[in-house]
Amino acid sequence: MDDVRNDMPLVGIVMGSDSDMPVMAKAADVLEALDIPYEMRIISAHREPDNFFEYARSAEEKGLKVIIAGAGMAAHLPGMCAAIFPMPVIGIPMHTTSLGGRDSLYSIVQMPSGIPVATVAINGGVNGGLLAAKILATSDPELLKRLKAYSMKLKEQVEAKDARLQEAGYKTYIEKK
Ligand code: RP5
């Protein structure tokens, strides 16, 4: 259990299938980088509804403050989490081969009034993790500092790329990329 931190998790990462793992792992990577305790589960709202209801009903009591739910196709997992869990739910729509992820996106983003799911881009694992961190940072000044440092690093990476481009010219830049 090296990469899954179950000690007092604040964020629940849940996915409908292990086929969603490559995307959901990116959300976990962000939480680890920002030192945010989380738990990660594979729970299908469709294939094991009883287990799903148990998960969603116990999430608040367990101490979770945000759930990041990823699912593909007729993607009900995030919406059903939001129907039960009283705090923020972030939905990550999975890319699909048949409809390119539009099926997942529409299933997750088009929630009826009263049950919001904060939906990130198709396969938006990184932004799912970051949005969860930003929600937690509204009441955690130390985490806010870590988030600002994260943003600063992004800025420096772009600046370094531009500096390389200015020095080498675009042809060499492309060759060495
Ligand atoms: C959804 O069905 C999962 O979230 C996954 O994205 C999709 C396909 O699942 P698998 O058939 O790959 O298990 O429940």
mmCIF file of C-alpha atoms and ligand atoms in Angstrom:
data_model
loop_
_atom_site.group_PDB
_atom_site.id
_atom_site.type_symbol
_atom_site.label_atom_id
_atom_site.label_comp_id
_atom_site.label_asym_id
_atom_site.label_seq_id
_atom_site.Cartn_x
_atom_site.Cartn_y
_atom_site.Cartn_z
ATOM 1 C CA MET A 1 0.000 0.000 0.000
ATOM 2 C CA ASP A 2 2.835 2.389 -0.820
ATOM 3 C CA ASP A 3 0.906 4.700 -3.073
ATOM 4 C CA VAL A 4 -2.480 4.746 -1.342
ATOM 5 C CA ARG A 5 -2.609 6.735 1.892
ATOM 6 C CA ASN A 6 -5.428 5.565 4.103
ATOM 7 C CA ASP A 7 -4.444 7.343 7.323
ATOM 8 C CA MET A 8 -7.278 9.809 7.946
ATOM 9 C CA PRO A 9 -7.990 10.496 4.261
ATOM 10 C CA LEU A 10 -9.497 13.863 3.365
ATOM 11 C CA VAL A 11 -10.108 13.023 -0.282
ATOM 12 C CA GLY A 12 -11.796 9.952 -1.673
ATOM 13 C CA ILE A 13 -10.718 8.959 -5.150
ATOM 14 C CA VAL A 14 -13.197 6.501 -6.601
ATOM 15 C CA MET A 15 -13.415 5.004 -10.079
ATOM 16 C CA GLY A 16 -15.930 2.750 -11.764
ATOM 17 C CA SER A 17 -13.355 0.319 -13.145
ATOM 18 C CA ASP A 18 -9.639 -0.327 -13.010
ATOM 19 C CA SER A 19 -9.597 0.681 -16.686
ATOM 20 C CA ASP A 20 -9.982 4.252 -15.328
ATOM 21 C CA MET A 21 -6.788 3.935 -13.269
ATOM 22 C CA PRO A 22 -4.295 5.668 -15.613
ATOM 23 C CA VAL A 23 -6.386 8.857 -15.421
ATOM 24 C CA MET A 24 -7.286 8.600 -11.740
ATOM 25 C CA ALA A 25 -3.652 7.938 -10.835
ATOM 26 C CA LYS A 26 -2.881 11.451 -12.061
ATOM 27 C CA ALA A 27 -5.278 12.881 -9.469
ATOM 28 C CA ALA A 28 -3.561 10.774 -6.808
ATOM 29 C CA ASP A 29 -0.132 11.990 -7.981
ATOM 30 C CA VAL A 30 -1.242 15.597 -7.454
ATOM 31 C CA LEU A 31 -2.585 14.868 -3.966
ATOM 32 C CA GLU A 32 0.668 13.120 -3.048
ATOM 33 C CA ALA A 33 2.725 16.031 -4.389
ATOM 34 C CA LEU A 34 0.698 18.380 -2.189
ATOM 35 C CA ASP A 35 0.825 16.076 0.823
ATOM 36 C CA ILE A 36 -2.927 15.537 1.048
ATOM 37 C CA PRO A 37 -4.103 12.238 2.577
ATOM 38 C CA TYR A 38 -6.477 10.311 0.352
ATOM 39 C CA GLU A 39 -7.922 6.892 -0.228
ATOM 40 C CA MET A 40 -8.461 5.253 -3.590
ATOM 41 C CA ARG A 41 -11.247 2.775 -4.383
ATOM 42 C CA ILE A 42 -12.634 0.894 -7.381
ATOM 43 C CA ILE A 43 -16.402 0.804 -6.931
ATOM 44 C CA SER A 44 -18.979 0.446 -9.658
ATOM 45 C CA ALA A 45 -22.354 2.106 -9.172
ATOM 46 C CA HIS A 46 -23.816 -0.181 -11.839
ATOM 47 C CA ARG A 47 -22.117 -3.508 -11.228
ATOM 48 C CA GLU A 48 -22.213 -3.479 -7.425
ATOM 49 C CA PRO A 49 -24.827 -0.966 -6.269
ATOM 50 C CA ASP A 50 -24.847 -2.255 -2.680
ATOM 51 C CA ASN A 51 -21.113 -1.658 -2.277
ATOM 52 C CA PHE A 52 -21.496 1.728 -3.884
ATOM 53 C CA PHE A 53 -24.228 2.836 -1.473
ATOM 54 C CA GLU A 54 -22.171 1.655 1.483
ATOM 55 C CA TYR A 55 -19.179 3.683 0.226
ATOM 56 C CA ALA A 56 -21.150 6.862 -0.424
ATOM 57 C CA ARG A 57 -23.116 6.676 2.825
ATOM 58 C CA SER A 58 -20.028 6.165 4.984
ATOM 59 C CA ALA A 59 -17.800 8.743 3.263
ATOM 60 C CA GLU A 60 -18.738 11.690 5.488
ATOM 61 C CA GLU A 61 -18.344 9.713 8.702
ATOM 62 C CA LYS A 62 -14.934 8.509 7.510
ATOM 63 C CA GLY A 63 -13.788 12.139 7.359
ATOM 64 C CA LEU A 64 -13.723 12.676 3.599
ATOM 65 C CA LYS A 65 -14.159 16.327 2.614
ATOM 66 C CA VAL A 66 -14.101 15.930 -1.167
ATOM 67 C CA ILE A 67 -14.745 13.001 -3.482
ATOM 68 C CA ILE A 68 -13.104 12.758 -6.893
ATOM 69 C CA ALA A 69 -15.129 10.286 -8.932
ATOM 70 C CA GLY A 70 -14.090 9.097 -12.371
ATOM 71 C CA ALA A 71 -16.235 7.034 -14.701
ATOM 72 C CA GLY A 72 -16.832 6.338 -18.353
ATOM 73 C CA MET A 73 -19.756 5.696 -20.720
ATOM 74 C CA ALA A 74 -23.143 6.018 -18.906
ATOM 75 C CA ALA A 75 -21.154 7.513 -16.057
ATOM 76 C CA HIS A 76 -23.439 7.672 -13.043
ATOM 77 C CA LEU A 77 -20.812 7.245 -10.329
ATOM 78 C CA PRO A 78 -20.012 10.962 -9.730
ATOM 79 C CA GLY A 79 -23.662 12.023 -9.835
ATOM 80 C CA MET A 80 -24.734 9.291 -7.471
ATOM 81 C CA CYS A 81 -21.889 10.208 -5.103
ATOM 82 C CA ALA A 82 -23.157 13.799 -5.180
ATOM 83 C CA ALA A 83 -26.695 12.610 -4.456
ATOM 84 C CA ILE A 84 -25.530 11.030 -1.193
ATOM 85 C CA PHE A 85 -22.290 12.723 -0.061
ATOM 86 C CA PRO A 86 -23.059 16.253 1.256
ATOM 87 C CA MET A 87 -19.695 17.866 0.395
ATOM 88 C CA PRO A 88 -18.082 18.641 -2.999
ATOM 89 C CA VAL A 89 -17.876 15.952 -5.672
ATOM 90 C CA ILE A 90 -15.557 16.369 -8.624
ATOM 91 C CA GLY A 91 -16.344 14.300 -11.696
ATOM 92 C CA ILE A 92 -13.745 13.112 -14.180
ATOM 93 C CA PRO A 93 -15.228 11.886 -17.465
ATOM 94 C CA MET A 94 -13.236 9.066 -19.073
ATOM 95 C CA HIS A 95 -12.355 8.994 -22.734
ATOM 96 C CA THR A 96 -14.241 6.192 -24.476
ATOM 97 C CA THR A 97 -13.537 4.468 -27.776
ATOM 98 C CA SER A 98 -17.127 4.516 -29.035
ATOM 99 C CA LEU A 99 -18.072 8.157 -28.396
ATOM 100 C CA GLY A 100 -14.755 9.774 -27.552
ATOM 101 C CA GLY A 101 -15.753 10.493 -23.959
ATOM 102 C CA ARG A 102 -18.702 12.726 -24.861
ATOM 103 C CA ASP A 103 -20.957 10.074 -23.357
ATOM 104 C CA SER A 104 -19.049 10.262 -20.048
ATOM 105 C CA LEU A 105 -18.823 14.059 -20.158
ATOM 106 C CA TYR A 106 -22.521 14.615 -20.741
ATOM 107 C CA SER A 107 -23.475 11.985 -18.153
ATOM 108 C CA ILE A 108 -21.366 13.744 -15.531
ATOM 109 C CA VAL A 109 -21.763 17.425 -16.358
ATOM 110 C CA GLN A 110 -25.508 17.483 -17.045
ATOM 111 C CA MET A 111 -26.662 17.082 -13.479
ATOM 112 C CA PRO A 112 -30.152 18.294 -12.586
ATOM 113 C CA SER A 113 -30.554 21.381 -10.368
ATOM 114 C CA GLY A 114 -29.774 20.717 -6.738
ATOM 115 C CA ILE A 115 -27.115 18.021 -7.205
ATOM 116 C CA PRO A 116 -23.938 19.670 -8.576
ATOM 117 C CA VAL A 117 -20.876 17.784 -9.774
ATOM 118 C CA ALA A 118 -17.816 19.946 -10.505
ATOM 119 C CA THR A 119 -16.810 18.409 -13.815
ATOM 120 C CA VAL A 120 -13.290 18.638 -15.231
ATOM 121 C CA ALA A 121 -12.127 17.818 -18.759
ATOM 122 C CA ILE A 122 -12.312 14.384 -20.359
ATOM 123 C CA ASN A 123 -9.410 12.434 -18.810
ATOM 124 C CA GLY A 124 -8.708 15.482 -16.598
ATOM 125 C CA GLY A 125 -7.049 13.602 -13.764
ATOM 126 C CA VAL A 126 -4.553 16.331 -12.882
ATOM 127 C CA ASN A 127 -7.188 19.051 -12.700
ATOM 128 C CA GLY A 128 -9.437 16.778 -10.660
ATOM 129 C CA GLY A 129 -6.687 16.466 -8.072
ATOM 130 C CA LEU A 130 -5.893 20.169 -8.169
ATOM 131 C CA LEU A 131 -9.513 21.208 -7.775
ATOM 132 C CA ALA A 132 -9.842 18.975 -4.719
ATOM 133 C CA ALA A 133 -6.687 20.570 -3.293
ATOM 134 C CA LYS A 134 -8.029 24.060 -3.932
ATOM 135 C CA ILE A 135 -11.278 23.251 -2.155
ATOM 136 C CA LEU A 136 -9.345 22.005 0.878
ATOM 137 C CA ALA A 137 -7.013 25.022 0.724
ATOM 138 C CA THR A 138 -9.908 27.402 1.428
ATOM 139 C CA SER A 139 -9.574 26.344 5.078
ATOM 140 C CA ASP A 140 -5.913 25.289 5.194
ATOM 141 C CA PRO A 141 -3.346 28.128 4.845
ATOM 142 C CA GLU A 142 -0.371 25.717 4.737
ATOM 143 C CA LEU A 143 -1.904 23.797 1.842
ATOM 144 C CA LEU A 144 -2.602 27.105 0.113
ATOM 145 C CA LYS A 145 1.129 27.888 0.326
ATOM 146 C CA ARG A 146 1.954 24.516 -1.236
ATOM 147 C CA LEU A 147 -0.554 25.172 -4.022
ATOM 148 C CA LYS A 148 1.003 28.567 -4.735
ATOM 149 C CA ALA A 149 4.436 26.926 -4.917
ATOM 150 C CA TYR A 150 2.981 24.335 -7.337
ATOM 151 C CA SER A 151 1.660 27.133 -9.587
ATOM 152 C CA MET A 152 5.008 28.901 -9.406
ATOM 153 C CA LYS A 153 6.742 25.730 -10.598
ATOM 154 C CA LEU A 154 4.381 25.550 -13.597
ATOM 155 C CA LYS A 155 5.223 29.145 -14.451
ATOM 156 C CA GLU A 156 8.951 28.450 -14.216
ATOM 157 C CA GLN A 157 8.618 25.407 -16.473
ATOM 158 C CA VAL A 158 6.960 27.484 -19.210
ATOM 159 C CA GLU A 159 9.541 30.243 -18.807
ATOM 160 C CA ALA A 160 12.359 27.701 -19.119
ATOM 161 C CA LYS A 161 10.804 26.344 -22.332
ATOM 162 C CA ASP A 162 10.516 29.820 -23.799
ATOM 163 C CA ALA A 163 14.114 30.626 -22.829
ATOM 164 C CA ARG A 164 15.253 27.445 -24.613
ATOM 165 C CA LEU A 165 13.175 28.408 -27.691
ATOM 166 C CA GLN A 166 14.661 31.914 -27.775
ATOM 167 C CA GLU A 167 18.168 30.504 -27.533
ATOM 168 C CA ALA A 168 17.914 27.578 -29.944
ATOM 169 C CA GLY A 169 15.221 28.619 -32.434
ATOM 170 C CA TYR A 170 12.198 26.499 -33.164
ATOM 171 C CA LYS A 171 13.857 23.959 -35.487
ATOM 172 C CA THR A 172 16.452 22.887 -32.927
ATOM 173 C CA TYR A 173 13.799 23.087 -30.210
ATOM 174 C CA ILE A 174 11.586 20.596 -32.062
ATOM 175 C CA GLU A 175 14.542 18.275 -32.826
ATOM 176 C CA LYS A 176 15.553 18.140 -29.173
ATOM 177 C CA LYS A 177 12.050 17.817 -27.763
HETATM 178 C C1 RP5 B 1 -17.540 2.521 -16.200
HETATM 179 O O1 RP5 B 1 -17.528 1.752 -17.340
HETATM 180 C C2 RP5 B 1 -16.128 2.659 -15.765
HETATM 181 O O2 RP5 B 1 -15.932 3.883 -15.121
HETATM 182 C C3 RP5 B 1 -15.341 2.548 -17.033
HETATM 183 O O3 RP5 B 1 -14.865 3.804 -17.487
HETATM 184 C C4 RP5 B 1 -16.336 1.964 -18.033
HETATM 185 C C5 RP5 B 1 -15.856 0.691 -18.659
HETATM 186 O O4 RP5 B 1 -15.527 -0.247 -17.645
HETATM 187 P P1 RP5 B 1 -14.750 -1.562 -17.994
HETATM 188 O O5 RP5 B 1 -15.628 -2.338 -18.956
HETATM 189 O O6 RP5 B 1 -13.425 -1.158 -18.617
HETATM 190 O O7 RP5 B 1 -14.557 -2.284 -16.691
HETATM 191 O O8 RP5 B 1 -18.282 1.929 -15.187
#
